XYZ file of C-alpha atoms in Angstrom:
763
model
C -27.148 1.736 24.178
C -24.717 4.360 25.479
C -22.751 1.969 27.776
C -22.405 -0.448 24.849
C -21.130 2.375 22.628
C -18.514 3.367 25.162
C -17.436 -0.252 25.682
C -16.993 -0.793 21.967
C -15.031 2.423 21.600
C -12.596 1.336 24.298
C -12.223 -2.071 22.679
C -11.624 -0.930 19.127
C -8.974 1.780 19.449
C -7.816 4.343 16.937
C -8.764 4.874 13.304
C -6.430 6.218 10.619
C -9.135 7.066 8.084
C -9.262 10.824 7.670
C -11.135 12.033 4.622
C -13.664 14.630 3.582
C -16.363 13.906 1.029
C -19.149 16.110 -0.227
C -21.752 15.453 -2.879
C -25.223 16.489 -3.865
C -28.183 14.109 -3.976
C -27.905 14.146 -7.762
C -24.758 12.100 -7.359
C -26.737 9.243 -5.882
C -25.135 5.952 -6.711
C -22.440 7.530 -8.883
C -19.282 5.468 -8.229
C -17.175 8.270 -9.604
C -18.346 10.873 -7.126
C -15.371 12.931 -6.101
C -14.245 14.146 -2.675
C -14.287 17.875 -2.052
C -12.525 19.719 0.722
C -15.314 22.226 1.270
C -17.965 24.136 -0.563
C -16.628 27.616 -1.338
C -19.242 29.996 -2.529
C -22.289 29.361 -4.713
C -22.497 26.458 -7.119
C -23.552 26.776 -10.735
C -26.954 25.499 -9.641
C -28.938 25.518 -6.444
C -28.087 22.661 -4.082
C -30.825 20.466 -2.726
C -31.162 19.292 0.834
C -29.084 16.275 1.652
C -30.747 12.885 1.840
C -30.304 11.106 5.175
C -27.560 8.508 5.137
C -29.910 5.833 6.466
C -32.025 6.010 3.319
C -31.029 3.413 0.756
C -33.360 4.381 -2.056
C -31.698 7.776 -2.024
C -27.968 8.395 -1.912
C -25.792 7.758 1.076
C -23.847 10.906 0.262
C -23.948 13.705 2.811
C -23.519 17.326 1.720
C -21.027 19.002 4.030
C -19.765 22.498 4.531
C -16.549 21.542 6.269
C -15.966 17.919 7.234
C -17.989 14.794 6.656
C -17.872 11.924 9.141
C -15.331 9.435 7.735
C -17.677 6.450 7.898
C -20.281 8.348 5.835
C -17.849 8.845 2.932
C -18.729 6.948 -0.252
C -15.492 5.763 -1.894
C -15.665 4.425 -5.434
C -13.597 1.341 -4.612
C -16.434 -0.138 -2.527
C -18.616 -0.953 -5.536
C -21.334 0.612 -7.652
C -24.139 0.669 -5.098
C -23.101 4.027 -3.655
C -22.837 2.662 -0.115
C -20.993 4.514 2.613
C -17.976 2.981 4.321
C -20.192 2.242 7.335
C -22.681 0.249 5.277
C -20.248 -1.593 2.994
C -19.675 -5.187 4.238
C -15.902 -5.047 4.008
C -12.835 -3.096 5.089
C -12.140 0.158 3.248
C -9.373 2.660 3.986
C -9.120 6.006 2.260
C -6.128 8.354 2.359
C -7.093 11.817 1.133
C -4.971 14.246 -0.866
C -4.664 16.631 2.084
C -3.455 13.846 4.339
C -0.865 12.769 1.749
C 0.443 16.314 1.492
C 0.530 16.788 5.258
C 2.460 13.561 5.888
C 4.777 14.080 2.922
C 3.759 11.013 0.912
C 5.324 11.769 -2.469
C 3.967 8.609 -4.083
C 0.765 6.610 -3.763
C 2.519 3.500 -2.418
C 3.624 5.397 0.697
C 0.029 6.467 1.239
C -1.186 2.868 0.909
C 1.409 1.835 3.517
C -0.468 3.921 6.066
C -3.487 1.593 5.880
C -3.538 -1.260 8.408
C -1.677 -4.365 7.327
C -0.303 -2.880 4.093
C 3.376 -2.748 3.151
C 5.094 -1.955 -0.142
C 8.346 -2.908 -1.819
C 9.708 -4.763 -4.804
C 12.622 -4.349 -7.152
C 12.630 -2.186 -10.307
C 11.629 -5.310 -12.246
C 8.319 -5.386 -10.374
C 7.944 -1.856 -9.034
C 5.419 -0.600 -6.529
C 4.347 -3.992 -5.190
C 1.964 -4.068 -2.269
C 1.306 -6.668 0.431
C -1.983 -7.010 2.280
C -3.726 -9.849 4.073
C -0.779 -12.136 3.336
C -0.798 -11.731 -0.447
C 1.576 -9.782 -2.694
C 2.323 -8.871 -6.296
C -0.399 -9.677 -8.812
C -2.620 -10.938 -6.019
C -3.226 -7.248 -5.233
C -5.242 -5.390 -7.857
C -4.228 -1.814 -8.661
C -6.764 0.409 -10.427
C -6.552 3.916 -11.825
C -9.890 5.698 -11.556
C -11.555 2.301 -11.362
C -9.933 0.876 -14.501
C -7.930 -2.370 -14.723
C -4.694 -1.913 -16.673
C -3.245 -5.437 -16.457
C -1.238 -7.583 -14.000
C 0.118 -5.390 -11.203
C 3.786 -6.383 -11.155
C 4.110 -6.030 -14.907
C 2.356 -2.712 -15.493
C 2.142 -0.808 -12.191
C 4.269 2.318 -11.878
C 4.930 4.557 -8.854
C 2.240 7.245 -8.997
C 2.899 10.839 -7.924
C 0.531 11.722 -5.096
C 0.167 15.387 -6.086
C -2.114 14.445 -8.985
C -4.344 12.243 -6.818
C -7.487 13.106 -4.903
C -7.244 9.972 -2.819
C -5.813 6.471 -2.514
C -8.603 3.998 -1.718
C -7.958 0.498 -0.369
C -10.498 -2.348 -0.304
C -9.320 -5.437 1.598
C -9.889 -9.048 0.588
C -11.089 -10.726 -2.654
C -12.956 -8.359 -4.962
C -13.312 -10.444 -8.125
C -17.069 -9.843 -7.860
C -16.443 -6.123 -8.360
C -13.441 -6.059 -10.706
C -13.065 -9.448 -12.343
C -9.575 -10.648 -11.513
C -6.293 -10.292 -9.663
C -7.808 -9.080 -6.394
C -7.306 -11.713 -3.679
C -5.513 -9.735 -0.969
C -7.173 -6.462 -1.862
C -7.689 -3.649 -4.348
C -6.075 -0.222 -4.455
C -7.736 2.505 -6.495
C -5.810 5.688 -7.269
C -8.297 8.476 -7.905
C -7.191 11.569 -9.804
C -8.297 15.077 -8.987
C -11.252 16.494 -10.899
C -12.704 19.947 -11.644
C -15.219 21.794 -9.512
C -17.738 24.519 -10.358
C -17.392 26.572 -7.148
C -14.794 28.945 -8.486
C -11.131 28.807 -9.564
C -8.647 26.896 -7.371
C -4.877 26.607 -7.626
C -2.402 24.303 -5.906
C 1.375 24.225 -5.857
C 4.121 22.189 -4.180
C 7.887 22.599 -4.039
C 10.096 20.325 -1.973
C 13.808 19.615 -1.621
C 15.524 17.033 0.538
C 18.294 14.536 1.101
C 19.951 12.753 -1.829
C 19.205 15.785 -4.008
C 15.513 14.872 -4.003
C 13.107 17.285 -5.657
C 9.308 17.166 -5.709
C 7.285 19.796 -7.500
C 3.702 20.149 -8.573
C 1.360 22.759 -9.940
C -2.297 22.469 -10.798
C -5.662 24.060 -10.672
C -9.355 23.905 -11.454
C -11.332 26.587 -13.268
C -15.015 26.778 -14.303
C -14.927 27.824 -17.963
C -18.686 28.289 -18.103
C -21.562 27.366 -15.803
C -21.595 23.887 -17.385
C -17.939 23.328 -18.298
C -14.942 23.072 -15.948
C -11.294 22.111 -16.404
C -8.632 20.787 -14.062
C -4.955 20.249 -14.905
C -2.117 18.974 -12.705
C 1.559 18.466 -13.428
C 4.089 16.976 -11.017
C 7.727 15.946 -11.142
C 9.865 13.922 -8.760
C 13.607 13.373 -9.113
C 16.420 12.115 -6.897
C 19.965 10.826 -6.934
C 18.654 7.957 -4.814
C 19.795 6.897 -1.357
C 21.906 4.381 -3.290
C 23.764 6.833 -5.497
C 23.466 5.979 -9.171
C 19.861 4.766 -9.048
C 18.528 8.328 -9.746
C 14.786 7.803 -10.301
C 12.528 10.512 -11.722
C 9.014 10.842 -13.105
C 6.784 13.404 -14.794
C 3.034 13.068 -14.457
C 0.503 15.196 -16.349
C -3.240 14.801 -15.816
C -6.051 16.900 -17.180
C -9.822 16.538 -16.916
C -12.646 18.311 -18.703
C -15.998 18.124 -16.909
C -19.216 18.962 -18.776
C -22.547 19.139 -16.950
C -25.148 20.599 -19.304
C -28.049 19.570 -17.046
C -28.480 18.319 -13.511
C -29.063 14.821 -14.929
C -26.116 14.364 -17.282
C -22.360 14.546 -16.747
C -19.466 13.844 -19.096
C -15.878 13.654 -17.860
C -12.973 13.352 -20.286
C -9.532 12.724 -18.737
C -5.997 12.158 -19.879
C -3.083 10.876 -17.803
C 0.403 11.016 -19.319
C 3.262 9.597 -17.262
C 6.933 9.223 -18.146
C 9.383 7.836 -15.641
C 12.734 6.283 -14.893
C 12.521 3.854 -12.007
C 15.248 3.485 -9.438
C 17.805 1.066 -10.898
C 18.925 -0.178 -7.490
C 18.231 -3.911 -7.719
C 19.516 -4.820 -4.297
C 22.486 -5.495 -2.059
C 24.077 -8.950 -2.460
C 24.009 -11.528 0.313
C 27.502 -12.820 1.095
C 29.094 -15.720 2.977
C 30.021 -14.092 6.276
C 32.449 -16.908 7.124
C 34.627 -15.591 4.303
C 34.027 -11.849 4.410
C 33.286 -10.924 8.022
C 32.177 -7.325 8.631
C 28.541 -8.264 9.223
C 25.962 -5.493 9.578
C 23.770 -6.412 12.538
C 20.027 -5.892 12.886
C 19.193 -6.599 9.241
C 18.696 -10.327 8.810
C 19.569 -13.808 9.955
C 20.299 -16.810 7.754
C 20.631 -20.516 8.496
C 23.124 -20.621 5.621
C 25.464 -18.071 7.191
C 24.563 -15.303 4.728
C 24.492 -11.614 5.532
C 25.369 -8.099 4.429
C 28.758 -6.519 5.012
C 29.451 -2.902 5.839
C 31.581 -2.689 2.715
C 28.472 -3.270 0.574
C 26.038 -0.868 2.283
C 24.591 1.716 -0.134
C 26.727 0.367 -3.004
C 25.365 0.476 -6.548
C 26.012 -2.840 -8.324
C 24.047 -2.162 -11.474
C 25.669 -0.937 -14.692
C 26.286 2.772 -15.096
C 23.785 3.153 -17.950
C 21.022 0.895 -16.595
C 17.550 1.513 -17.972
C 14.121 1.175 -16.352
C 11.783 3.688 -17.938
C 8.325 3.955 -19.430
C 5.878 6.126 -21.314
C 2.186 5.751 -20.435
C -0.824 7.494 -21.946
C -4.371 6.829 -20.766
C -7.413 8.733 -22.073
C -10.731 7.896 -20.350
C -14.325 9.012 -20.791
C -16.986 8.738 -18.070
C -20.671 9.392 -18.789
C -23.459 9.606 -16.187
C -27.138 9.956 -16.996
C -29.798 10.053 -14.304
C -32.971 9.188 -16.155
C -35.173 9.854 -13.117
C -35.036 9.436 -9.374
C -35.043 5.649 -9.768
C -32.738 4.970 -12.725
C -29.097 5.893 -13.354
C -26.752 4.881 -16.210
C -22.988 5.046 -16.129
C -20.479 4.266 -18.879
C -16.662 4.308 -18.775
C -14.437 3.927 -21.829
C -10.656 3.943 -21.883
C -7.568 3.293 -23.975
C -4.089 2.475 -22.728
C -0.797 2.868 -24.495
C 2.369 1.915 -22.618
C 5.965 1.431 -23.682
C 8.382 0.147 -21.033
C 12.101 -0.584 -21.226
C 14.430 -2.437 -18.842
C 18.111 -3.166 -19.494
C 20.187 -3.884 -16.408
C 22.463 -6.136 -14.429
C 19.733 -7.486 -12.149
C 21.000 -10.718 -10.522
C 23.904 -10.188 -8.091
C 25.565 -13.365 -6.819
C 28.471 -13.510 -4.376
C 30.955 -16.159 -5.620
C 32.704 -17.834 -2.702
C 34.692 -20.388 -4.650
C 36.815 -20.504 -7.835
C 35.713 -22.033 -11.118
C 33.258 -19.449 -12.422
C 33.850 -17.599 -15.695
C 32.205 -14.609 -17.325
C 30.778 -14.308 -20.842
C 34.234 -13.483 -22.230
C 35.713 -16.653 -20.751
C 37.637 -14.829 -18.025
C 37.908 -16.538 -14.652
C 36.047 -14.787 -11.822
C 38.024 -14.627 -8.600
C 36.285 -15.730 -5.375
C 34.827 -12.847 -3.404
C 33.552 -10.944 -6.445
C 29.936 -10.346 -7.481
C 28.823 -12.184 -10.600
C 26.233 -10.239 -12.600
C 23.819 -11.086 -15.368
C 22.332 -8.909 -18.108
C 18.601 -8.903 -18.537
C 16.474 -6.758 -20.799
C 12.739 -6.599 -21.335
C 10.960 -4.361 -23.815
C 7.185 -4.132 -23.433
C 4.482 -2.629 -25.583
C 0.900 -2.650 -24.306
C -2.285 -1.587 -26.041
C -5.592 -1.991 -24.280
C -9.111 -0.742 -24.926
C -12.079 -1.316 -22.648
C -15.574 -0.252 -21.697
C -17.886 -0.649 -18.699
C -21.630 0.023 -18.706
C -24.004 -0.377 -15.798
C -27.450 0.724 -14.752
C -28.709 1.370 -11.233
C -32.349 0.886 -10.275
C -34.101 1.917 -7.041
C -37.422 0.211 -6.239
C -39.309 -1.578 -3.477
C -39.786 -5.305 -2.822
C -42.728 -6.099 -0.524
C -42.341 -2.631 0.977
C -38.564 -2.976 1.460
C -36.279 -0.486 -0.279
C -33.923 -2.058 -2.790
C -31.091 -0.829 -5.020
C -30.037 -3.065 -7.901
C -27.080 -2.628 -10.270
C -26.759 -4.572 -13.520
C -23.889 -4.114 -15.939
C -21.166 -5.524 -18.096
C -17.616 -4.758 -19.088
C -15.116 -5.885 -21.703
C -11.545 -5.211 -22.693
C -8.999 -6.221 -25.283
C -5.374 -6.296 -24.197
C -2.410 -6.821 -26.540
C 0.873 -7.228 -24.721
C 4.169 -7.771 -26.554
C 7.157 -8.718 -24.405
C 10.630 -8.915 -25.936
C 13.433 -10.188 -23.728
C 16.978 -11.473 -23.802
C 19.934 -12.452 -21.633
C 23.428 -13.791 -22.373
C 23.948 -17.524 -22.718
C 26.701 -17.453 -20.066
C 25.853 -17.794 -16.356
C 27.581 -14.479 -15.624
C 27.948 -11.620 -18.067
C 30.723 -10.069 -15.962
C 31.713 -9.433 -12.342
C 32.483 -6.487 -10.052
C 34.162 -5.949 -6.714
C 32.044 -6.364 -3.563
C 33.502 -3.300 -1.825
C 34.055 -1.056 -4.874
C 31.852 -2.096 -7.797
C 33.162 -0.714 -11.072
C 30.939 1.695 -12.966
C 30.782 -0.417 -16.113
C 28.462 -0.034 -19.096
C 25.761 -2.365 -20.353
C 27.812 -3.889 -23.146
C 26.642 -6.645 -25.514
C 27.071 -10.369 -24.965
C 26.805 -13.554 -26.974
C 23.333 -15.082 -26.868
C 21.672 -11.856 -25.798
C 20.460 -10.789 -29.243
C 18.226 -11.146 -31.123
C 15.513 -10.975 -28.492
C 12.881 -13.619 -27.815
C 9.401 -12.318 -28.571
C 6.283 -13.223 -26.564
C 3.062 -11.577 -27.714
C 0.014 -12.225 -25.523
C -3.600 -11.371 -26.228
C -6.268 -11.262 -23.531
C -9.945 -10.693 -24.207
C -12.320 -10.534 -21.279
C -16.033 -9.817 -21.029
C -18.109 -9.953 -17.898
C -21.643 -9.534 -16.603
C -22.156 -8.377 -13.030
C -24.883 -7.448 -10.618
C -24.963 -5.894 -7.171
C -27.870 -5.463 -4.818
C -28.616 -3.947 -1.428
C -31.934 -4.770 0.235
C -33.002 -2.674 3.229
C -34.901 -5.249 5.241
C -35.378 -2.758 8.096
C -34.043 0.738 8.648
C -31.122 -0.749 10.602
C -30.553 -3.958 8.572
C -29.203 -4.273 5.040
C -28.366 -7.333 2.989
C -25.654 -6.674 0.368
C -24.908 -9.130 -2.436
C -23.187 -9.383 -5.775
C -22.462 -11.825 -8.592
C -20.173 -11.799 -11.613
C -19.663 -14.125 -14.582
C -16.717 -13.734 -16.985
C -15.536 -14.982 -20.338
C -11.725 -14.873 -20.509
C -9.679 -15.806 -23.556
C -5.882 -16.002 -23.343
C -3.530 -16.510 -26.302
C 0.074 -16.776 -25.122
C 2.709 -17.097 -27.872
C 6.464 -17.574 -27.587
C 9.115 -17.256 -30.289
C 12.721 -18.412 -30.255
C 15.693 -16.163 -30.869
C 15.652 -17.383 -34.447
C 12.085 -16.034 -34.791
C 10.434 -19.429 -34.946
C 7.136 -20.080 -33.200
C 7.660 -22.223 -30.074
C 4.611 -24.469 -29.937
C 5.981 -26.397 -26.919
C 5.609 -23.394 -24.591
C 2.756 -21.496 -26.256
C -0.902 -22.128 -25.462
C -4.449 -20.866 -25.708
C -6.993 -20.983 -22.948
C -10.654 -20.147 -22.411
C -11.999 -19.685 -18.901
C -15.375 -18.875 -17.349
C -15.050 -17.799 -13.725
C -18.074 -16.930 -11.638
C -17.938 -15.266 -8.238
C -20.291 -13.927 -5.601
C -20.358 -12.081 -2.291
C -23.121 -11.761 0.287
C -23.283 -10.218 3.709
C -25.562 -8.372 6.143
C -24.900 -4.982 7.751
C -26.707 -4.310 11.028
C -26.797 -0.903 12.744
C -26.615 -1.366 16.505
C -27.110 2.379 16.770
C -27.101 5.079 14.143
C -23.301 5.314 14.383
C -22.295 1.715 15.200
C -22.630 -1.081 12.649
C -21.586 -4.726 12.544
C -21.265 -6.797 9.391
C -20.335 -10.178 8.046
C -19.482 -11.112 4.462
C -18.574 -14.192 2.475
C -16.725 -13.596 -0.796
C -15.369 -15.837 -3.536
C -12.717 -15.123 -6.154
C -11.801 -17.108 -9.253
C -9.207 -15.578 -11.517
C -5.828 -16.105 -13.212
C -3.629 -17.784 -10.622
C -1.677 -14.905 -9.172
C 1.746 -14.741 -10.728
C 2.621 -12.724 -13.777
C 0.259 -13.986 -16.443
C 2.680 -12.946 -19.181
C 5.353 -15.338 -17.872
C 3.187 -18.464 -17.862
C 3.899 -21.193 -20.406
C 2.101 -24.324 -21.556
C 1.373 -26.795 -18.798
C 1.956 -24.402 -15.907
C -1.751 -23.969 -15.262
C -4.972 -25.311 -16.750
C -7.531 -24.007 -14.269
C -8.103 -20.658 -12.647
C -7.232 -20.021 -9.038
C -10.057 -20.187 -6.509
C -10.306 -18.059 -3.355
C -12.830 -17.641 -0.603
C -12.926 -15.214 2.326
C -15.046 -14.912 5.414
C -14.935 -11.574 7.267
C -16.738 -10.063 10.233
C -16.266 -6.595 11.629
C -17.603 -3.530 13.388
C -17.461 0.166 12.481
C -18.258 2.982 14.881
C -18.299 6.758 15.101
C -18.556 8.008 18.686
C -18.303 11.083 20.879
C -20.014 13.392 18.359
C -17.844 12.085 15.534
C -14.547 12.853 17.253
C -13.684 9.178 17.566
C -13.962 6.762 14.640
C -12.898 3.160 14.876
C -13.144 -0.118 12.938
C -12.219 -3.712 13.599
C -12.151 -6.635 11.119
C -11.351 -10.339 11.409
C -10.896 -12.404 8.237
C -9.956 -15.831 6.951
C -8.812 -16.409 3.331
C -8.010 -19.662 1.544
C -6.653 -19.757 -2.011
C -6.018 -22.838 -4.138
C -4.432 -23.545 -7.539
C -2.162 -20.508 -7.446
C 1.122 -19.576 -9.123
C 4.098 -17.792 -7.593
C 7.190 -16.318 -9.237
C 10.379 -18.263 -8.496
C 12.753 -16.310 -10.745
C 12.852 -13.358 -13.154
C 11.297 -15.501 -15.884
C 9.846 -18.568 -14.110
C 6.795 -19.498 -12.059
C 5.726 -22.484 -9.938
C 2.438 -23.811 -8.604
C 1.554 -23.463 -4.914
C -1.432 -25.654 -4.191
C -2.846 -23.697 -1.262
C -2.197 -20.459 0.594
C -4.037 -19.728 3.832
C -4.223 -16.350 5.484
C -6.102 -15.116 8.527
C -5.820 -12.104 10.739
C -7.247 -9.041 12.448
C -7.071 -5.330 11.533
C -7.744 -2.487 13.930
C -7.776 1.192 13.115
C -8.937 4.468 14.556
C -8.910 8.259 14.561
C -9.326 10.442 17.647
C -9.656 14.220 17.797
C -9.100 15.145 21.423
C -9.727 18.834 20.850
C -8.934 21.494 18.266
C -5.208 21.150 19.033
C -4.594 17.420 19.418
C -5.365 14.470 17.176
C -4.193 10.861 17.235
C -4.396 8.274 14.481
C -3.197 4.714 14.398
C -3.713 1.143 13.289
C -2.383 -2.342 13.914
C -2.770 -5.577 11.979
C -1.899 -9.197 12.662
C -1.496 -11.579 9.697
C -0.933 -15.341 9.692
C -0.101 -16.563 6.170
C 1.219 -20.003 5.182
C 1.546 -22.148 2.075
C -0.093 -25.512 1.662
C 1.612 -28.114 -0.517
C 4.250 -26.161 -2.456
C 7.528 -27.126 -4.165
C 9.013 -24.031 -5.843
C 11.913 -26.168 -7.132
C 13.102 -29.766 -7.044
C 15.326 -29.006 -4.046
C 12.925 -26.859 -2.000
C 9.820 -28.035 -0.159
C 8.059 -24.925 1.115
C 4.921 -26.726 2.264
C 3.670 -25.141 5.472
C 6.205 -22.315 5.273
C 5.568 -18.667 5.958
C 4.879 -16.589 2.852
C 7.867 -14.324 2.054
C 7.636 -10.580 2.785
C 4.548 -10.987 4.973
C 5.072 -9.578 8.499
C 2.977 -10.993 11.301
C 2.441 -7.504 12.758
C 2.376 -4.048 11.221
C 1.452 -0.893 13.101
C 1.246 2.847 12.420
C 0.783 5.728 14.835
C 0.560 9.464 14.219
C 0.117 12.417 16.604
C -0.426 16.027 15.560
C -0.326 19.130 17.757
C -2.046 21.923 15.842
C -1.679 25.662 16.480
C 0.996 25.195 19.115
C 0.664 27.970 21.696
C -1.926 29.545 19.379
C 0.865 30.176 16.893
C 0.461 29.250 13.186
C 2.570 26.175 13.915
C 1.789 22.440 13.683
C 4.013 19.704 15.068
C 3.610 16.045 14.211
C 5.256 12.675 14.651
C 4.657 9.236 13.207
C 5.883 5.732 13.926
C 5.772 2.658 11.693
C 6.535 -0.839 12.947
C 7.021 -3.926 10.752
C 7.721 -7.269 12.419
C 10.146 -9.926 11.183
C 9.458 -11.545 7.811
C 10.838 -14.413 5.789
C 12.900 -13.581 2.714
C 12.695 -16.838 0.750
C 10.388 -19.770 0.095
C 12.528 -22.192 2.126
C 12.338 -19.794 5.127
C 16.119 -19.986 5.622
C 16.358 -16.191 5.447
C 14.705 -14.023 8.114
C 14.390 -10.247 7.786
C 14.561 -8.451 11.119
C 11.768 -6.290 12.433
C 12.114 -2.520 12.387
C 10.493 0.637 13.705
C 10.804 4.001 11.963
C 10.045 7.381 13.511
C 9.257 10.464 11.426
C 8.710 14.037 12.630
C 7.514 17.209 10.951
C 6.770 20.856 11.656
C 4.400 22.990 9.622
C 4.428 26.797 9.628
C 1.387 28.512 8.175
C 3.427 31.380 6.826
C 0.648 33.179 4.971
C -2.961 32.523 4.245
C -3.183 29.235 2.254
C 0.623 28.779 2.287
C 2.326 26.276 4.586
C 6.018 25.487 4.916
C 6.944 21.998 6.191
C 10.175 20.630 7.555
C 10.477 16.847 7.895
C 12.892 14.247 9.119
C 12.158 10.651 8.125
C 13.714 7.668 9.903
C 15.094 10.052 12.506
C 16.901 7.216 14.270
C 18.696 6.269 11.021
C 17.512 2.682 11.380
C 19.088 0.275 8.887
C 16.469 -2.183 7.677
C 15.472 -4.408 4.777
C 12.290 -3.277 3.089
C 11.779 -6.192 0.686
C 13.231 -9.498 -0.451
C 12.308 -10.181 -4.073
C 11.927 -13.952 -4.436
C 12.847 -13.604 -8.111
C 16.318 -12.472 -6.956
C 17.075 -14.698 -3.937
C 20.756 -13.714 -3.728
C 20.063 -10.053 -2.881
C 17.755 -7.920 -0.734
C 16.396 -4.364 -0.987
C 17.565 -1.993 1.744
C 15.241 0.655 3.099
C 16.037 4.364 3.034
C 18.276 5.783 5.789
C 17.593 9.046 7.638
C 16.585 11.890 5.363
C 15.239 15.420 5.625
C 13.097 17.604 3.399
C 11.670 21.088 3.377
C 8.612 21.946 1.340
C 6.193 24.747 0.602
C 2.535 24.091 -0.251
C 0.020 26.597 -1.538
C -3.742 26.184 -1.970
C -5.903 29.024 -3.268
């Protein structure tokens, strides 16, 4: 088999997964098993010998004193069977805490961008959006420690990476595992947890361009032999590369871990996040035939639109714009191993969130006379007409998940079976308002005035839209080891979903014409074999279905906009290999997804039905350690994504068009030279390439491709202390990161060249 192994390694390339996991056999099948960097000193109990990874009845965890082979890691996002990455029939990418710190990823979205085929963006109205496998927004599910908090674009917030142990990405539909909102993929942000192997402390201090500060401090301490505590606090703040946007966030997480016996574990956690998002909503598109001064290399438009140099890095929002939130999330995880064949796990959580937006969000270049503002004043051609839009949200959610894992034999074949259920109650109150006039006011294109929010006729009182969602589901997963080198993995889920969407007018009257109630019963399954060609090379195939709310923001939908859930199906085949004594790890996946009966956002407060979206592509990733000094990591993905029959408005037929913000090609490459000249010095460089994308449903706007190069140097000044210097976008490439289809008259610029210097300490 050796020639075949070498041939596959040459074919598959480089893998970017770089993570270290360690666990004891007692963690078998525990989906909340946590990654550890290394075992330092004695544990509070004697460790048992590791169970071989090829054994299914036992755990697939491998105890490691140093590094664990990446494909043998057992990330929680892959399901509740406790399968390794190698033996999960699907594509999983994991970015560890150490890797995030080394590469300078201050927030989780930047870490997710490093996975093949993933890109992030969005405006402050829908922050921290992700794109993968041709799908964006609420078609990507974002979890926090495995918990669903609601539709992604409405509730997701940028997450500080310092508090996270890892960012885990599962590609493709995962409704079987998580219930809904997971067509393109699922991202799980896992917080750091306590350990019993002695006290540990971590600290970070960073300063960079645009007066950007990042700081974090945390640590883990065993209080007794059975009780341990970990606490982390981090803060990010900046003036923003568009001055005036000044985002900041404070994130506090703490976890108390109690392990009175080797068979029972209780973990109580609290995450408390307050933030102010960037209030940069975009740079307006202008009629270049009137303005001139075009900035090249950003976009092309069949309508003659573009961006002028006079508008670069200008802040068009109001001076006192608001985009902040308060989020508190206590969770409780319980694990009880009854015996070597039975394990129970229960997770309970509560969510409280309060979010506030109040901004000038829509920016429209007026190229002809005749427009007036809310005060009745004429707006001169060449100025930027602005709206006012505010949304106040209050979310309360409580949920619980319980499952049991059973290990037994069927006709002499080892089998692991998981049976469980989950339920949640979500109450979401959305208050919103905007002036009755088309334009609240206007500002200059070249020198926008620093005006205040103000108050306008028709804006108050707000319109209230309370929504209640109740969901309960039953699920099962199973892995049957037919032979030592052949597994069959399957799963099934059935849900009961109740939705009560209410709207009220500004006069406080119930609006029966737009309100509705719905009851839905989706059922989904996945099935696929995993075959080991050799111990370290596996091939797989999987067929997955997904049936869930139809993709756009569920809290914007009104009566008549959908009556049936969206349906998705994906076929995927792939290969995963670890070669050359584990120094070379590589994966390759090919997929085809079709989704029907879906909704897409066509404005800040409107949605439309897209009958079909098709997406297919290939993802290739790898990691190569040449020797103790040199390592290379990289990935590349090709995505083909198109709409079926789709009319986002009466004047636009987008049938057959390319899906906005989906590049055909994305690629990442990193190289690190460690201990340069045997000095305590590391040098590294990274490159990210994103091909051209469309910026609107009609495909009249094309966003140019771009390549960004980042470099860093790390000096290991003292034991456990490293000082980093970084330059991002060293070529100062001007590019467009995102085009929000809810705001078609503006685009979001990417960050220009920036530098930072940081100090990290780990004890």
